[in-house]
């Protein structure tokens, strides 16, 4: 009788754990992928379900203005907060002043947009934004 009680108690504890555990585990990538859809919705000002270059550049301009905390018209690596690598910074900074101005930031947004648009249709959908190139672009727009 005691063995059955222990077995039932153990089974009940396992059942409670099995029900509660999934809520505490990290969500799988598929569940997290709503980030691209959420970003798309925020940037897609004409609500056509895609982002075109003009929408990406408008979002990039707003992000640049927010990142330019000292209001000097450029963002340095500290202000960029890891949005681009050191190698990318060198490429985005042709005047080598260790910062990126609005024009240089716009060029970087355009470059990343083009990389995220492999079909060349001039529009990015949620699927394209989930690619490494799309996520790289979104880092500049958030």
CSV table of C-alpha atoms in Angstrom, one decimal:
chain,number,residue,atom,x,y,z
A,1,UNK,CA,0.0,0.0,0.0
A,2,UNK,CA,2.8,2.4,0.9
A,3,UNK,CA,4.5,1.6,-2.4
A,4,UNK,CA,1.4,2.5,-4.4
A,5,UNK,CA,1.0,5.8,-2.4
A,6,UNK,CA,4.6,6.7,-3.2
A,7,UNK,CA,4.2,5.8,-6.8
A,8,UNK,CA,1.0,7.9,-7.1
A,9,UNK,CA,2.7,10.8,-5.3
A,10,UNK,CA,5.7,10.6,-7.6
A,11,UNK,CA,3.5,10.4,-10.7
A,12,UNK,CA,1.5,13.4,-9.5
A,13,UNK,CA,4.7,15.4,-9.0
A,14,UNK,CA,6.0,14.4,-12.4
A,15,UNK,CA,2.7,15.4,-14.0
A,16,UNK,CA,2.7,18.8,-12.3
A,17,UNK,CA,6.4,19.3,-13.4
A,18,UNK,CA,5.6,18.2,-17.0
A,19,UNK,CA,2.8,20.8,-17.1
A,20,UNK,CA,4.7,23.6,-15.5
A,21,UNK,CA,8.1,23.1,-17.1
A,22,UNK,CA,7.4,24.3,-20.6
A,23,UNK,CA,6.4,27.7,-19.4
A,24,UNK,CA,9.9,28.2,-17.8
A,25,UNK,CA,11.9,27.0,-20.8
A,26,UNK,CA,13.2,29.3,-23.5
A,27,UNK,CA,10.8,29.5,-26.4
A,28,UNK,CA,11.9,27.7,-29.6
A,29,UNK,CA,13.1,29.8,-32.5
A,30,UNK,CA,9.8,29.4,-34.3
A,31,UNK,CA,8.0,31.0,-31.4
A,32,UNK,CA,10.5,33.8,-31.2
A,33,UNK,CA,10.4,34.6,-34.9
A,34,UNK,CA,7.5,37.0,-34.2
A,35,UNK,CA,10.2,39.6,-33.9
A,36,UNK,CA,10.6,40.0,-37.6
A,37,UNK,CA,6.8,40.2,-38.1
A,38,UNK,CA,6.6,42.8,-35.3
A,39,UNK,CA,9.4,44.8,-36.8
A,40,UNK,CA,7.9,44.6,-40.3
A,41,UNK,CA,4.6,45.9,-39.0
A,42,UNK,CA,6.3,48.8,-37.2
A,43,UNK,CA,8.3,49.8,-40.3
A,44,UNK,CA,5.7,49.1,-43.0
A,45,UNK,CA,4.1,52.5,-43.1
A,46,UNK,CA,1.9,51.8,-46.1
A,47,UNK,CA,0.7,48.5,-44.6
A,48,UNK,CA,1.3,46.4,-47.7
A,49,UNK,CA,3.0,43.6,-45.7
A,50,UNK,CA,6.5,44.5,-47.0
A,51,UNK,CA,9.2,47.0,-46.4
A,52,UNK,CA,10.6,49.0,-49.4
A,53,UNK,CA,13.9,50.9,-49.3
A,54,UNK,CA,12.1,54.3,-48.6
A,55,UNK,CA,10.5,52.8,-45.5
A,56,UNK,CA,13.8,51.2,-44.4
A,57,UNK,CA,15.6,54.5,-44.8
A,58,UNK,CA,12.9,56.4,-42.9
A,59,UNK,CA,13.2,53.9,-40.0
A,60,UNK,CA,17.0,54.2,-40.3
A,61,UNK,CA,16.8,58.0,-40.1
A,62,UNK,CA,14.6,57.8,-36.9
A,63,UNK,CA,17.0,55.3,-35.4
A,64,UNK,CA,20.0,57.4,-36.3
A,65,UNK,CA,18.5,60.4,-34.6
A,66,UNK,CA,17.7,58.4,-31.5
A,67,UNK,CA,21.2,57.0,-31.4
A,68,UNK,CA,22.9,60.3,-31.8
A,69,UNK,CA,22.7,61.1,-28.1
A,70,UNK,CA,25.2,63.9,-28.2
A,71,UNK,CA,23.5,65.5,-31.2
A,72,UNK,CA,26.7,66.1,-33.2
A,73,UNK,CA,25.3,64.7,-36.4
A,74,UNK,CA,27.2,61.4,-36.3
A,75,UNK,CA,27.2,58.2,-34.3
A,76,UNK,CA,30.3,56.5,-33.0
A,77,UNK,CA,30.8,52.9,-32.0
A,78,UNK,CA,29.5,53.6,-28.5
A,79,UNK,CA,26.3,55.2,-29.8
A,80,UNK,CA,25.8,52.4,-32.3
A,81,UNK,CA,25.5,50.0,-29.4
A,82,UNK,CA,26.9,46.9,-31.3
A,83,UNK,CA,24.7,47.4,-34.4
A,84,UNK,CA,27.7,47.0,-36.7
A,85,UNK,CA,31.0,45.3,-36.4
A,86,UNK,CA,34.4,47.0,-36.4
A,87,UNK,CA,35.0,45.8,-40.0
A,88,UNK,CA,31.6,47.2,-41.0
A,89,UNK,CA,32.4,50.4,-39.3
A,90,UNK,CA,35.6,50.8,-41.3
A,91,UNK,CA,33.6,50.2,-44.5
A,92,UNK,CA,30.8,52.6,-43.5
A,93,UNK,CA,33.2,55.3,-42.5
A,94,UNK,CA,35.1,56.3,-45.7
A,95,UNK,CA,36.4,59.5,-44.2
A,96,UNK,CA,37.9,57.6,-41.3
A,97,UNK,CA,36.6,59.9,-38.6
A,98,UNK,CA,35.6,57.0,-36.4
A,99,UNK,CA,32.0,57.9,-36.7
A,100,UNK,CA,29.1,57.5,-39.2
A,101,UNK,CA,27.1,60.5,-40.3
A,102,UNK,CA,23.5,60.3,-41.5
A,103,UNK,CA,24.6,60.0,-45.2
A,104,UNK,CA,26.9,57.1,-44.3
A,105,UNK,CA,24.2,55.4,-42.2
A,106,UNK,CA,21.7,55.7,-45.0
A,107,UNK,CA,24.3,54.1,-47.4
A,108,UNK,CA,24.7,51.2,-44.8
A,109,UNK,CA,20.9,50.8,-44.6
A,110,UNK,CA,20.7,50.6,-48.4
A,111,UNK,CA,23.5,48.1,-48.6
A,112,UNK,CA,21.9,45.9,-46.0
A,113,UNK,CA,18.5,46.2,-47.6
A,114,UNK,CA,20.0,45.1,-50.9
A,115,UNK,CA,21.6,42.1,-49.2
A,116,UNK,CA,18.3,41.1,-47.6
A,117,UNK,CA,16.5,41.3,-50.9
A,118,UNK,CA,17.8,38.2,-52.8
A,119,UNK,CA,15.0,38.2,-55.3
A,120,UNK,CA,15.6,41.9,-56.2
A,121,UNK,CA,12.0,42.9,-56.1
A,122,UNK,CA,12.7,46.0,-54.0
A,123,UNK,CA,10.5,44.8,-51.1
A,124,UNK,CA,11.3,42.7,-48.0
A,125,UNK,CA,8.7,40.4,-46.4
A,126,UNK,CA,8.8,38.8,-43.0
A,127,UNK,CA,10.6,35.7,-44.5
A,128,UNK,CA,13.4,37.8,-45.9
A,129,UNK,CA,13.7,39.7,-42.6
A,130,UNK,CA,14.2,36.4,-40.8
A,131,UNK,CA,17.4,35.7,-42.8
A,132,UNK,CA,20.8,36.7,-41.4
A,133,UNK,CA,20.9,39.6,-43.9
A,134,UNK,CA,17.4,40.7,-42.9
A,135,UNK,CA,18.3,40.5,-39.2
A,136,UNK,CA,21.4,42.6,-39.9
A,137,UNK,CA,19.2,45.3,-41.5
A,138,UNK,CA,16.7,45.2,-38.6
A,139,UNK,CA,19.6,45.9,-36.2
A,140,UNK,CA,20.1,49.2,-38.0
A,141,UNK,CA,16.4,50.1,-38.0
A,142,UNK,CA,15.5,49.3,-34.3
